Each structure stands twice: as structure tokens, then as C-alpha cells.
PDB file of C-alpha atoms in Angstrom:
ATOM      1  CA  MET X  13     101.311 104.632  41.786  1.00 63.00           C
ATOM      2  CA  ASP X  14      97.926 102.976  42.217  1.00 69.00           C
ATOM      3  CA  GLU X  15      95.077 102.792  39.711  1.00 76.00           C
ATOM      4  CA  ASN X  16      93.814 106.228  40.852  1.00 74.00           C
ATOM      5  CA  GLY X  17      97.159 107.923  40.224  1.00 70.00           C
ATOM      6  CA  TRP X  18      98.051 108.144  43.916  1.00 68.00           C
ATOM      7  CA  PRO X  19     100.542 109.240  44.992  1.00 70.00           C
ATOM      8  CA  SER X  20     101.062 112.016  42.520  1.00 74.00           C
ATOM      9  CA  THR X  21     104.853 111.784  42.871  1.00 75.00           C
ATOM     10  CA  SER X  22     107.417 109.000  42.702  1.00 75.00           C
ATOM     11  CA  VAL X  23     109.792 110.533  45.291  1.00 78.00           C
ATOM     12  CA  GLU X  24     109.218 112.140  48.675  1.00 82.00           C
ATOM     13  CA  SER X  25     111.960 113.873  50.645  1.00 85.00           C
ATOM     14  CA  LEU X  26     111.726 113.616  54.420  1.00 87.00           C
ATOM     15  CA  TRP X  27     113.524 115.411  57.208  1.00 90.00           C
ATOM     16  CA  ALA X  28     115.606 113.091  59.362  1.00 90.00           C
ATOM     17  CA  VAL X  29     118.245 113.128  62.074  1.00 93.00           C
ATOM     18  CA  ASP X  30     121.349 111.076  61.230  1.00 91.00           C
ATOM     19  CA  LEU X  31     122.055 108.679  64.094  1.00 91.00           C
ATOM     20  CA  GLY X  32     125.511 107.858  62.686  1.00 89.00           C
ATOM     21  CA  ASP X  33     125.117 104.104  62.370  1.00 89.00           C
ATOM     22  CA  GLY X  34     123.382 103.778  59.014  1.00 87.00           C
ATOM     23  CA  THR X  35     120.053 104.746  60.542  1.00 88.00           C
ATOM     24  CA  VAL X  36     118.030 107.964  60.773  1.00 89.00           C
ATOM     25  CA  ARG X  37     115.117 109.127  62.928  1.00 90.00           C
ATOM     26  CA  LEU X  38     112.359 110.666  60.821  1.00 89.00           C
ATOM     27  CA  ASP X  39     111.711 114.253  61.871  1.00 92.00           C
ATOM     28  CA  ASN X  40     108.512 115.006  59.957  1.00 88.00           C
ATOM     29  CA  THR X  41     105.317 113.249  58.959  1.00 84.00           C
ATOM     30  CA  PRO X  42     105.345 111.871  55.410  1.00 84.00           C
ATOM     31  CA  TRP X  43     102.482 112.779  53.087  1.00 82.00           C
ATOM     32  CA  PHE X  44     102.871 109.944  50.607  1.00 80.00           C
ATOM     33  CA  VAL X  45     105.164 107.281  52.066  1.00 78.00           C
ATOM     34  CA  ARG X  46     103.134 104.562  53.782  1.00 76.00           C
ATOM     35  CA  GLY X  47     104.343 102.431  56.659  1.00 79.00           C
ATOM     36  CA  VAL X  48     106.492 105.052  58.408  1.00 82.00           C
ATOM     37  CA  ALA X  49     105.763 107.933  60.773  1.00 84.00           C
ATOM     38  CA  CYS X  50     107.555 110.815  62.465  1.00 87.00           C
ATOM     39  CA  GLY X  51     109.978 109.439  65.073  1.00 88.00           C
ATOM     40  CA  ASP X  52     110.515 106.092  63.330  1.00 87.00           C
ATOM     41  CA  ILE X  53     114.104 104.908  63.082  1.00 88.00           C
ATOM     42  CA  ILE X  54     114.881 103.459  59.670  1.00 87.00           C
ATOM     43  CA  ARG X  55     117.941 102.081  57.904  1.00 88.00           C
ATOM     44  CA  VAL X  56     119.236 104.108  54.962  1.00 87.00           C
ATOM     45  CA  ASP X  57     121.506 103.369  52.041  1.00 85.00           C
ATOM     46  CA  ALA X  58     123.376 105.873  49.841  1.00 83.00           C
ATOM     47  CA  ASP X  59     122.313 106.105  46.194  1.00 84.00           C
ATOM     48  CA  ASP X  60     124.673 106.799  43.274  1.00 87.00           C
ATOM     49  CA  ASP X  61     124.611 110.545  44.071  1.00 86.00           C
ATOM     50  CA  GLY X  62     125.351 110.026  47.760  1.00 81.00           C
ATOM     51  CA  CYS X  63     121.801 110.865  48.858  1.00 81.00           C
ATOM     52  CA  ARG X  64     120.406 108.716  51.633  1.00 80.00           C
ATOM     53  CA  VAL X  65     117.509 106.541  50.594  1.00 80.00           C
ATOM     54  CA  GLY X  66     115.283 104.553  52.926  1.00 77.00           C
ATOM     55  CA  ALA X  67     116.184 100.879  52.761  1.00 71.00           C
ATOM     56  CA  ASP X  68     113.406  98.558  51.686  1.00 63.00           C
ATOM     57  CA  ARG X  69     112.985  97.107  55.173  1.00 62.00           C
ATOM     58  CA  PRO X  70     110.529  97.709  58.015  1.00 60.00           C
ATOM     59  CA  PRO X  71     111.410 100.473  60.522  1.00 63.00           C
ATOM     60  CA  LEU X  72     113.544  99.483  63.516  1.00 65.00           C
ATOM     61  CA  VAL X  73     111.403 101.627  65.823  1.00 62.00           C
ATOM     62  CA  CYS X  74     107.774 102.224  64.831  1.00 62.00           C
ATOM     63  CA  HIS X  75     105.284 104.917  65.733  1.00 60.00           C
ATOM     64  CA  SER X  76     101.637 105.084  64.728  1.00 61.00           C
ATOM     65  CA  LEU X  77     100.143 107.486  62.236  1.00 58.00           C
ATOM     66  CA  SER X  78      96.424 107.923  61.677  1.00 60.00           C
ATOM     67  CA  ARG X  79      95.249 109.692  58.562  1.00 58.00           C
ATOM     68  CA  GLY X  80      91.902 111.397  58.432  1.00 64.00           C
ATOM     69  CA  CYS X  81      89.937 113.336  55.898  1.00 66.00           C
ATOM     70  CA  CYS X  82      87.836 116.298  56.930  1.00 70.00           C
ATOM     71  CA  PRO X  83      84.853 117.460  54.908  1.00 73.00           C
ATOM     72  CA  PRO X  84      85.069 120.962  53.425  1.00 74.00           C
ATOM     73  CA  ILE X  85      83.900 123.836  55.609  1.00 76.00           C
ATOM     74  CA  ARG X  86      80.516 125.138  54.596  1.00 75.00           C
ATOM     75  CA  ARG X  87      79.651 128.737  55.217  1.00 74.00           C
ATOM     76  CA  TYR X  88      76.044 129.567  55.802  1.00 73.00           C
ATOM     77  CA  SER X  89      74.614 133.018  55.338  1.00 69.00           C
ATOM     78  CA  THR X  90      72.030 134.292  57.779  1.00 64.00           C
TER      79      THR X  90
END
């Protein structure tokens, strides 16, 4: 978490396709996790409960993700 309290969670679950060799292909765009994008292939390790956790290594295959912020929509009366 940074000095502004972002992200607001310490864990993010992502959809992924198991490629069967200790890697997965991410199947959705993360909201909080930085440095990965949909379609990236990453190594995973099993935690104590058997859940797959992204290994602390760069993705094997990288895609780009641009984040933007849109201003709120203003409604004008006529």
C-alpha cells in the first residue's frame, strides 16, 4: 500500500488459464496489480492452501496496459 492507501486491498484474484507447466495466461485485466496485463503468461507457485500465487518474477510474455482516468460526466440543463 502506498502513502495514499492505494491499493485498497492486499490481495487481488485474477482469472487465468492453466498452461500445465507451472505457468498461466491471465484472462482478465487486473485492477490493482501493476506490471501485468490480460494475456500475459506468468509463473505461479502454490501457497500453503494449494492456491496458485503469481511468482515474484517478471512475466514470460508481456502485453501492454494503459490506464486512463475520465472526468465525471456533467449534465447541463437547457
